[in-house]
Short mmCIF file of C-alpha atoms in Angstrom, two decimals:
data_model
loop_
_atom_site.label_atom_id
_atom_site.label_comp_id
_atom_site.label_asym_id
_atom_site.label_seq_id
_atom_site.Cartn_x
_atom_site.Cartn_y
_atom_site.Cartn_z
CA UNK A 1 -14.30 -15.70 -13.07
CA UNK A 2 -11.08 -15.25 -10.71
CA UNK A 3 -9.29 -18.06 -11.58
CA UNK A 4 -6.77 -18.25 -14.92
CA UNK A 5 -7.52 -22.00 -15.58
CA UNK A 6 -10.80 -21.27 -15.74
CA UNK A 7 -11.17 -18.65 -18.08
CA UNK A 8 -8.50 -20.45 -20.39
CA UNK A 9 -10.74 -23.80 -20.22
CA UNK A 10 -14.33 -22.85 -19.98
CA UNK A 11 -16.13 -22.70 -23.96
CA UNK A 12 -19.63 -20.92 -22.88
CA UNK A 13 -20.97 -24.12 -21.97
CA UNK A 14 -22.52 -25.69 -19.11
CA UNK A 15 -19.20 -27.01 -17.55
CA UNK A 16 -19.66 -24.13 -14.35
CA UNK A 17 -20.37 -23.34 -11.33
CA UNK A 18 -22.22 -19.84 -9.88
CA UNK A 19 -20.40 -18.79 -6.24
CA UNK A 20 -21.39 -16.04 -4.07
CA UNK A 21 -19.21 -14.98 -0.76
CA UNK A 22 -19.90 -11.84 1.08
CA UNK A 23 -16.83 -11.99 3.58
CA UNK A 24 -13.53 -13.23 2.27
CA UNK A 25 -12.25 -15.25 5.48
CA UNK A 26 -15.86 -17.55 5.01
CA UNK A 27 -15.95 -20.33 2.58
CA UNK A 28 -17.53 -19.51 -0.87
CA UNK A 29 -21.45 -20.63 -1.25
CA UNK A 30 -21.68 -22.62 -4.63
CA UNK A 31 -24.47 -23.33 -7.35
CA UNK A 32 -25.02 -25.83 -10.05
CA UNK A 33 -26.57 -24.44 -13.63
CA UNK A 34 -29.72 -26.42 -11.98
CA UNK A 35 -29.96 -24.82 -8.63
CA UNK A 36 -28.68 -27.18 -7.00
CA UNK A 37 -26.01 -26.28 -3.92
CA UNK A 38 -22.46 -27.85 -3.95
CA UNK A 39 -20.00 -27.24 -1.40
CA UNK A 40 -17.18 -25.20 -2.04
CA UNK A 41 -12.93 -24.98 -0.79
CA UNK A 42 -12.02 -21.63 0.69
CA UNK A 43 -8.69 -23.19 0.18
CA UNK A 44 -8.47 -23.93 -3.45
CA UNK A 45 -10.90 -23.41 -6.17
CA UNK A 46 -12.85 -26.41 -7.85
CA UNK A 47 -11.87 -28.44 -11.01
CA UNK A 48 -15.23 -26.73 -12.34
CA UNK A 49 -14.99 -23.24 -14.20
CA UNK A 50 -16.91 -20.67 -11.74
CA UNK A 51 -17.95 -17.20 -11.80
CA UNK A 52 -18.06 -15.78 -8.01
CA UNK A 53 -20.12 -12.71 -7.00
CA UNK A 54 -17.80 -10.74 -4.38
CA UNK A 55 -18.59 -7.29 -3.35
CA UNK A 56 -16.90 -4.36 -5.21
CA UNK A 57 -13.00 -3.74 -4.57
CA UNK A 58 -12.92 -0.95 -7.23
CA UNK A 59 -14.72 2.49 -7.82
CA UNK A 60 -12.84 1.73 -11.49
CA UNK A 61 -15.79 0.69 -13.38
CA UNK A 62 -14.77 1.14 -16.93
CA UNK A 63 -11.92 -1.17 -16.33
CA UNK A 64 -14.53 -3.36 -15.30
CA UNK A 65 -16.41 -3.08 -18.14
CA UNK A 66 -13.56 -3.65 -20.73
CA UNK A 67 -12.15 -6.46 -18.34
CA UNK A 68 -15.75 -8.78 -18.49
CA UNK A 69 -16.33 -7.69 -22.24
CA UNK A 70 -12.38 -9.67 -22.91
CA UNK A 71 -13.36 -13.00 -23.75
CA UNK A 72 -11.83 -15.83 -26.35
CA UNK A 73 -8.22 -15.78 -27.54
CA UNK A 74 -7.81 -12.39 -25.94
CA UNK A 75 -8.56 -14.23 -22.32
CA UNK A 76 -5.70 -16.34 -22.42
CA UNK A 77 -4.10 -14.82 -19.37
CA UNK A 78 -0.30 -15.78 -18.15
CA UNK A 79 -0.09 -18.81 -15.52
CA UNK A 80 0.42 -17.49 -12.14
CA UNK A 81 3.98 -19.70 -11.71
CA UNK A 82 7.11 -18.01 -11.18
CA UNK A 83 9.06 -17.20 -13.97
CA UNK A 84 12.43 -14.87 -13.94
CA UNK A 85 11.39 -13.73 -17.46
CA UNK A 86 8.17 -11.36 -15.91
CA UNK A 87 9.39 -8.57 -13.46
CA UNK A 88 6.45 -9.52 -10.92
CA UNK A 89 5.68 -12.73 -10.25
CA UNK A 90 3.62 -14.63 -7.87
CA UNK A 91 5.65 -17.56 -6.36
CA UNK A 92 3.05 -20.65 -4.34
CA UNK A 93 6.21 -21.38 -2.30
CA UNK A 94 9.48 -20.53 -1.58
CA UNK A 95 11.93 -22.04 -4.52
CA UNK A 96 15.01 -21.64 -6.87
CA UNK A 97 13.81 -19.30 -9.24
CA UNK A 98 16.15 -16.99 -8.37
CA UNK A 99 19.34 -18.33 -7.27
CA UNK A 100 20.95 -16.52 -4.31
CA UNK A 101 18.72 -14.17 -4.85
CA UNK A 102 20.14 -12.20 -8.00
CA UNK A 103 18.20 -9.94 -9.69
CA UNK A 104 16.17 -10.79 -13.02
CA UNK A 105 17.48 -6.84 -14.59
CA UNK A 106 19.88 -4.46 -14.77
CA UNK A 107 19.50 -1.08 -13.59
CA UNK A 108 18.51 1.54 -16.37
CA UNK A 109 21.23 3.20 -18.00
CA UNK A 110 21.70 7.11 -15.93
CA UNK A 111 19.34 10.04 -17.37
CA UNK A 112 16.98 7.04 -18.64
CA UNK A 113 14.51 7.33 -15.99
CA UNK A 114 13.54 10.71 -13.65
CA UNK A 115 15.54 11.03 -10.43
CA UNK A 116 13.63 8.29 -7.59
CA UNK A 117 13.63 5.51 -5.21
CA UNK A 118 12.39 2.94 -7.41
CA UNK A 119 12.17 -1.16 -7.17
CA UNK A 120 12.78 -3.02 -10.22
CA UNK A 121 11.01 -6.42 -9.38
CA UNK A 122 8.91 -7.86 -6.46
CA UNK A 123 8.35 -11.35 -5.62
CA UNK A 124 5.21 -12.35 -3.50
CA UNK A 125 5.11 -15.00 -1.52
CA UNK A 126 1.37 -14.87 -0.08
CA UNK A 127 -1.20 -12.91 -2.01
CA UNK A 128 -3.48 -11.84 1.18
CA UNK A 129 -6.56 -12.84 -0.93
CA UNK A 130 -8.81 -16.26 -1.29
CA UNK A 131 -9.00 -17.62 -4.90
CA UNK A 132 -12.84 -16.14 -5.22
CA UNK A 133 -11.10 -12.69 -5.28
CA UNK A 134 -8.46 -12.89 -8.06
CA UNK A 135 -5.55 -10.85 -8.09
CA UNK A 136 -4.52 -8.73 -5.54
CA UNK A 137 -4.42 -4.97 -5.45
CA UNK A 138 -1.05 -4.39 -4.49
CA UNK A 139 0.98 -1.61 -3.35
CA UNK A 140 3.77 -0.05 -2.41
CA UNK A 141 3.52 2.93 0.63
CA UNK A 142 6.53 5.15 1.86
CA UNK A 143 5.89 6.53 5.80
CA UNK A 144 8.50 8.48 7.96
CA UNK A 145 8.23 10.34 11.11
CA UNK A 146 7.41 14.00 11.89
CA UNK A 147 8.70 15.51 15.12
CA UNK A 148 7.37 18.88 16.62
CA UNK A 149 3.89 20.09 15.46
CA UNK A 150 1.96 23.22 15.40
CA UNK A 151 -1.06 22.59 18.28
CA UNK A 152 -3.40 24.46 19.84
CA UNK A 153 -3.31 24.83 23.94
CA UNK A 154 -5.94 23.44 25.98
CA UNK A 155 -6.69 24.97 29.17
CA UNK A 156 -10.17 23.79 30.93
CA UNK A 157 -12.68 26.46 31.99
CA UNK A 158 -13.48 27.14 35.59
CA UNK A 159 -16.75 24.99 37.07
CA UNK A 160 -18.72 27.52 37.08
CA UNK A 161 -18.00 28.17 33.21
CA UNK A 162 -18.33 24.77 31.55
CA UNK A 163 -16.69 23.68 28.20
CA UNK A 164 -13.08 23.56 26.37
CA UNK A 165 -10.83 26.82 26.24
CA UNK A 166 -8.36 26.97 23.72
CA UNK A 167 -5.53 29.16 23.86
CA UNK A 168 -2.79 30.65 21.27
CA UNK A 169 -1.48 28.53 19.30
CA UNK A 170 2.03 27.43 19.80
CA UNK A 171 4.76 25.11 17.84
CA UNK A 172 4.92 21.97 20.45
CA UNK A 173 8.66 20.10 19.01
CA UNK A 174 7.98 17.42 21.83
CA UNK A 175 5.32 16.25 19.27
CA UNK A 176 5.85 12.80 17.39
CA UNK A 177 3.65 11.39 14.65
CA UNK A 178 5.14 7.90 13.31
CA UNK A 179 4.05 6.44 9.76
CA UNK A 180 3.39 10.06 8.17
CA UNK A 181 2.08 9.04 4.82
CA UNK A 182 4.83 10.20 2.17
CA UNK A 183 4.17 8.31 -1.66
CA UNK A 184 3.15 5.23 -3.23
CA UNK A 185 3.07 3.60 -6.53
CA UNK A 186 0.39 1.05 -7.55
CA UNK A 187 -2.94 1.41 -10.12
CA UNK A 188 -3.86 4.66 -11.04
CA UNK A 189 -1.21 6.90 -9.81
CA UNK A 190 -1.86 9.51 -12.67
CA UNK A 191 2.14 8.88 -13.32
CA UNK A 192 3.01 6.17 -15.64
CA UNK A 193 6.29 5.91 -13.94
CA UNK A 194 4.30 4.92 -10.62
CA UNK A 195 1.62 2.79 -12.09
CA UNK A 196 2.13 -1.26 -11.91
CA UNK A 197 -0.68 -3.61 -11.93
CA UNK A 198 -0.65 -6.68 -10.57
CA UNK A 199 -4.22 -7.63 -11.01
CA UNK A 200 -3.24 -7.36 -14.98
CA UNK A 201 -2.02 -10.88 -15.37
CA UNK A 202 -0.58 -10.29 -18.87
CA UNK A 203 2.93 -10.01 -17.93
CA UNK A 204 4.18 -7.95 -20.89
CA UNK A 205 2.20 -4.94 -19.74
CA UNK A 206 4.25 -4.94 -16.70
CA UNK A 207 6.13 -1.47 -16.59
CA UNK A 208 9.95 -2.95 -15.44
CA UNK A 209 11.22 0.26 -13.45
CA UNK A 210 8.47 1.37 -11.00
CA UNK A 211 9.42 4.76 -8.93
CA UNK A 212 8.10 4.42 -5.60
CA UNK A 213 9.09 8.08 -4.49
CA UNK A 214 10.78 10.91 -5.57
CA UNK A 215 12.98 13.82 -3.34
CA UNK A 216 10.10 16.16 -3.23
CA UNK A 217 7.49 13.48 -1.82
CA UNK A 218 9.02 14.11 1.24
CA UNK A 219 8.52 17.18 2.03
CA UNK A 220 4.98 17.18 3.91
CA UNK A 221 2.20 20.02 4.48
CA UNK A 222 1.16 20.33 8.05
CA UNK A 223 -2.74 21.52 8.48
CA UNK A 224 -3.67 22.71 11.80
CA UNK A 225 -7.66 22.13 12.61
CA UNK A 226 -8.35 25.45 14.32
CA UNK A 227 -11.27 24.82 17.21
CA UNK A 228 -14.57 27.13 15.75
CA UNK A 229 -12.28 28.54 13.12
CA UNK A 230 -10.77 27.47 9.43
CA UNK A 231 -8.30 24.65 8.91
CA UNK A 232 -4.60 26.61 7.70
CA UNK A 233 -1.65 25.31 6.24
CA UNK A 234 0.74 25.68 8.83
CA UNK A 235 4.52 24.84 7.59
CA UNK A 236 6.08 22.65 5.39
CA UNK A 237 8.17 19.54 7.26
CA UNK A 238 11.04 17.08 5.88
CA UNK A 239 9.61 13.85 6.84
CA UNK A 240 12.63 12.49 8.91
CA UNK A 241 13.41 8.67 9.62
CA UNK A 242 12.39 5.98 10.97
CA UNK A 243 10.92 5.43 7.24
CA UNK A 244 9.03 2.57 6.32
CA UNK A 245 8.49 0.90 3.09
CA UNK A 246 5.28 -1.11 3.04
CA UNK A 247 3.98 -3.39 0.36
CA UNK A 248 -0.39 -3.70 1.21
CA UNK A 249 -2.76 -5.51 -0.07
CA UNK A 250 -5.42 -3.08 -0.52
CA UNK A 251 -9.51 -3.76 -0.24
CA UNK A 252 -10.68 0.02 1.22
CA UNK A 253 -12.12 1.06 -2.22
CA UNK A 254 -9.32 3.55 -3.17
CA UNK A 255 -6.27 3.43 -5.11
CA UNK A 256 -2.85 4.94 -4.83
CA UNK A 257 -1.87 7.71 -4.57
CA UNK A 258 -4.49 7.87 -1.72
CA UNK A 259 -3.27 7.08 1.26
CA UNK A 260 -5.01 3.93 2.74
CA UNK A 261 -8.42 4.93 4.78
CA UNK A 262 -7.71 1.76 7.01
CA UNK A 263 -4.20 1.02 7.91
CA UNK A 264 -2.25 -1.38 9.90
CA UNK A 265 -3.31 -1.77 13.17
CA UNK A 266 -1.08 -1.10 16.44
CA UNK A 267 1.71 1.51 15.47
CA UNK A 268 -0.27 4.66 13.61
CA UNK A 269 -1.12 6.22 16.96
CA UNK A 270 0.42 9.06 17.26
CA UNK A 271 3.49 8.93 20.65
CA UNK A 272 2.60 11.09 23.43
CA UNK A 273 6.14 12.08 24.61
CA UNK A 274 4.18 15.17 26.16
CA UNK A 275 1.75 13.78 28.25
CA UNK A 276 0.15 17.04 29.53
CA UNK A 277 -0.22 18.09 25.47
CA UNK A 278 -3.51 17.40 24.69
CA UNK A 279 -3.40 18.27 21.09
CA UNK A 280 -1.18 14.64 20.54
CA UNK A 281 -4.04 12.75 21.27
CA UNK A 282 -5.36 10.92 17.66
CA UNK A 283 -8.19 11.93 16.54
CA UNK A 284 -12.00 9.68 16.84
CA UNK A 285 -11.00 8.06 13.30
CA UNK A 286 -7.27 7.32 14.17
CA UNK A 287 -8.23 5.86 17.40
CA UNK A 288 -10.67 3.29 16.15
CA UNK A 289 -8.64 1.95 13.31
CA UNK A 290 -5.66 1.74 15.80
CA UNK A 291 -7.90 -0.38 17.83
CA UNK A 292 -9.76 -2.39 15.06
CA UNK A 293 -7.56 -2.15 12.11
CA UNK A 294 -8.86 -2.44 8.39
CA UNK A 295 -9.23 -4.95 5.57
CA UNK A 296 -5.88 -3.79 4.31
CA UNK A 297 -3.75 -6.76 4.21
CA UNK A 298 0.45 -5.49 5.15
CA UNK A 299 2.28 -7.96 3.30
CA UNK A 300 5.63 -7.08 4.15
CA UNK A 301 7.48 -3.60 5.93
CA UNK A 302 10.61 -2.75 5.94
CA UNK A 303 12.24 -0.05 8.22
CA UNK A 304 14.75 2.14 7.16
CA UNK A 305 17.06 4.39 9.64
CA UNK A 306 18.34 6.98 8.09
CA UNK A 307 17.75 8.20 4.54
CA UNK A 308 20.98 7.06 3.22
CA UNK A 309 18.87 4.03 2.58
CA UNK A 310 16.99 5.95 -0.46
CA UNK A 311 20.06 7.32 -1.57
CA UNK A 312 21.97 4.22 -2.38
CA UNK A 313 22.37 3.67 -6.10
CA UNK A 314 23.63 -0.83 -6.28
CA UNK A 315 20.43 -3.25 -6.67
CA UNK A 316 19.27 -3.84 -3.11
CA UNK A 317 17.37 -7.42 -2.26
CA UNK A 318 14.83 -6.24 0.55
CA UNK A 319 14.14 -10.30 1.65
CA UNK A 320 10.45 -10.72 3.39
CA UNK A 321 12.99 -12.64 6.19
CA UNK A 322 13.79 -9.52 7.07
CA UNK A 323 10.48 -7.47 7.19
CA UNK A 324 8.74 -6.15 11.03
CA UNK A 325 5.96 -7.03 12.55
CA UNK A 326 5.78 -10.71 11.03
CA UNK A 327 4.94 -9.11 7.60
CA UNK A 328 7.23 -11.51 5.24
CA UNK A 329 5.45 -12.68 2.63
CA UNK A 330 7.01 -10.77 -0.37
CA UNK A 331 10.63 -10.19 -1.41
CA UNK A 332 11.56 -6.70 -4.13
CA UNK A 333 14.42 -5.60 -5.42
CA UNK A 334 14.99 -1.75 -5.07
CA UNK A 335 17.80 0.86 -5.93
CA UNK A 336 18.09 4.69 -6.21
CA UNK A 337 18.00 6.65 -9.48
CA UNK A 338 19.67 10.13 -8.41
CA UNK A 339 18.00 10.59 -5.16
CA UNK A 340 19.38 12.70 -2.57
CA UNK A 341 18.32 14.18 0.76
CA UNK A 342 19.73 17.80 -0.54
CA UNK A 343 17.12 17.34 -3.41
CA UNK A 344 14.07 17.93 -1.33
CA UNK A 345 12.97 21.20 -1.59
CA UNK A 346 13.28 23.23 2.10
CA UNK A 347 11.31 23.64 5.38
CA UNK A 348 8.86 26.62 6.05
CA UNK A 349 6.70 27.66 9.12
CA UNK A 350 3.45 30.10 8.41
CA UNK A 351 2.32 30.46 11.63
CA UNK A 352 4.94 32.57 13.84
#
């Protein structure tokens, strides 16, 4: 039963409705208690309490189990209006809850909270999900950018000896890989610190000060897939900017601190500034979701250029005005708690 008035109103009785919708973008099919079919708002939910049968966003079952076993008093959930006295808050349209834009905190006294990026409250303007779905699964990504790679040559063999040859392995620096995954904070992180759930509706149970990442999240491993022989750790890489801070809706099954098995579409494909290097060329998987996308739902990015940005201690307002690619349909306030680029542990290369 996705919808807050709903559970608050319905007693048990027969006051409801039985939906069923297999794709998220079609309208909802509905059912009377008698069988009989009523015709349902993709839109906006009915005046009529209704459970909907969606297919499985979670692999978290016994949250699932303890979420459909809550029921009377306990089920009084928060109304989804703003209000400045929650730290995440979910905002039908645009308004004065926050005038110009201030902050609803104050940063954490220093040595309260472990050295991070971290964002303090998040506004969302545009949920990325039909009513039939409830909450969103929100969260917040990090990417930068790694330049030079270790590859493996690829010389063809003569006609008359078909098939690949691959030669030593060499470090290529002309390679470029954009959006290198780098942290996140959402559900299940396995670090309180991280963890903020927005499909929780009880806004007390909120954590205020969510880190997002922390100095050594960006230092990477590079794995080099060794044609007909093992996969080896190769070096360890700073991820440099551009860095991008993405909030996504998420609907691929997983949970942070996974990174996201279908991403947003159009800029994950890895540059080719070497054209005659082979190895740059994304792999089967990368290709097709660079082609057909995912169901992950980008609600807003922002782009930083330099990582001064993570190192800047004020409260920042990141507005959704502001975000690429068209992505604007949440606002967070972030700061930095201590972090510094001299904090992330150093570079190494195991391959010579």
């Amino acid at each position: 039963m996705p919808v807050r008035s709903h559970r608050r109103r319905w007693d048990g009785g027969v006051d409801l409705l039985v939906a069923v919708q297999l794709e998220e973008e079609e309208a909802p099919v509905g059912f009377r208690l008698d069988g009989s079919q009523v015709e349902l708002d993709l839109d906006a939910p009915p005046e009529t309490p209704t459970i909907v049968l969606v297919p499985n966003e979670t692999r978290d079952l016994e949250q699932l189990t303890a979420y459909a076993l809550t029921s009377g008093s306990e089920a009084a959930l928060l109304d989804g209006e703003c209000d400045p006295t929650t730290q995440i808050l979910e905002c039908d349209e645009p308004g004065s809850t926050f005038p110009n834009n201030d902050p609803q905190f104050e940063k954490p006294a220093p040595g309260s909270l472990p050295e991070g990026f971290y964002f303090g409250q998040m506004r969302i303007w545009d949920k990325h999900e039909p009513w039939t779905r409830g909450e969103p699964e929100l969260e917040i990504h990090v990417t930068g950018t790694q330049y030079g790679a270790w590859v493996s040559g690829f010389i063809p063999h003569p006609p008359s000896s078909p098939g690949p040859f691959f030669g030593n392995i060499f470090f290529n620096p002309d390679v470029v890989k954009p959006d290198v995954w780098t942290a996140c904070a959402g559900r299940r992180t396995g670090d309180p610190i991280r963890e903020f759930d927005f499909n929780d509706e009880n806004g007390a149970t909120y954590v205020q000060f969510v880190q997002i990442a922390r100095s050594a999240d960006f230092l990477q491993e590079e794995f080099l897939e060794i044609p007909n022989g093992p996969t080896v750790l190769t070096r360890l890489f700073r991820t440099q900017p551009p860095f991008r801070i993405r909030i996504l809706e998420r609907d691929d099954g997983r949970e942070c601190p996974t990174e996201p098995r279908k991403r947003d579409t159009s800029f994950d494909v890895i540059s080719l500034i070497n054209p005659f290097s082979f190895s740059n060329i994304p792999s089967g998987v990368e290709f097709i979701n660079a082609i057909l996308g995912g169901d992950n739902d980008p609600v807003a990015t922002w782009q930083f250029s330099s990582f001064v940005d993570f190192e800047i201690e004020a409260i920042r307002y990141l507005d959704g005005d502001d975000a690429i690619f068209n992505h604007n349909d949440a606002d967070i306030w972030i700061f930095s708690n201590g972090l510094r680029y001299s904090q992330i542990p150093p570079e190494q290369n195991f391959i010579f």
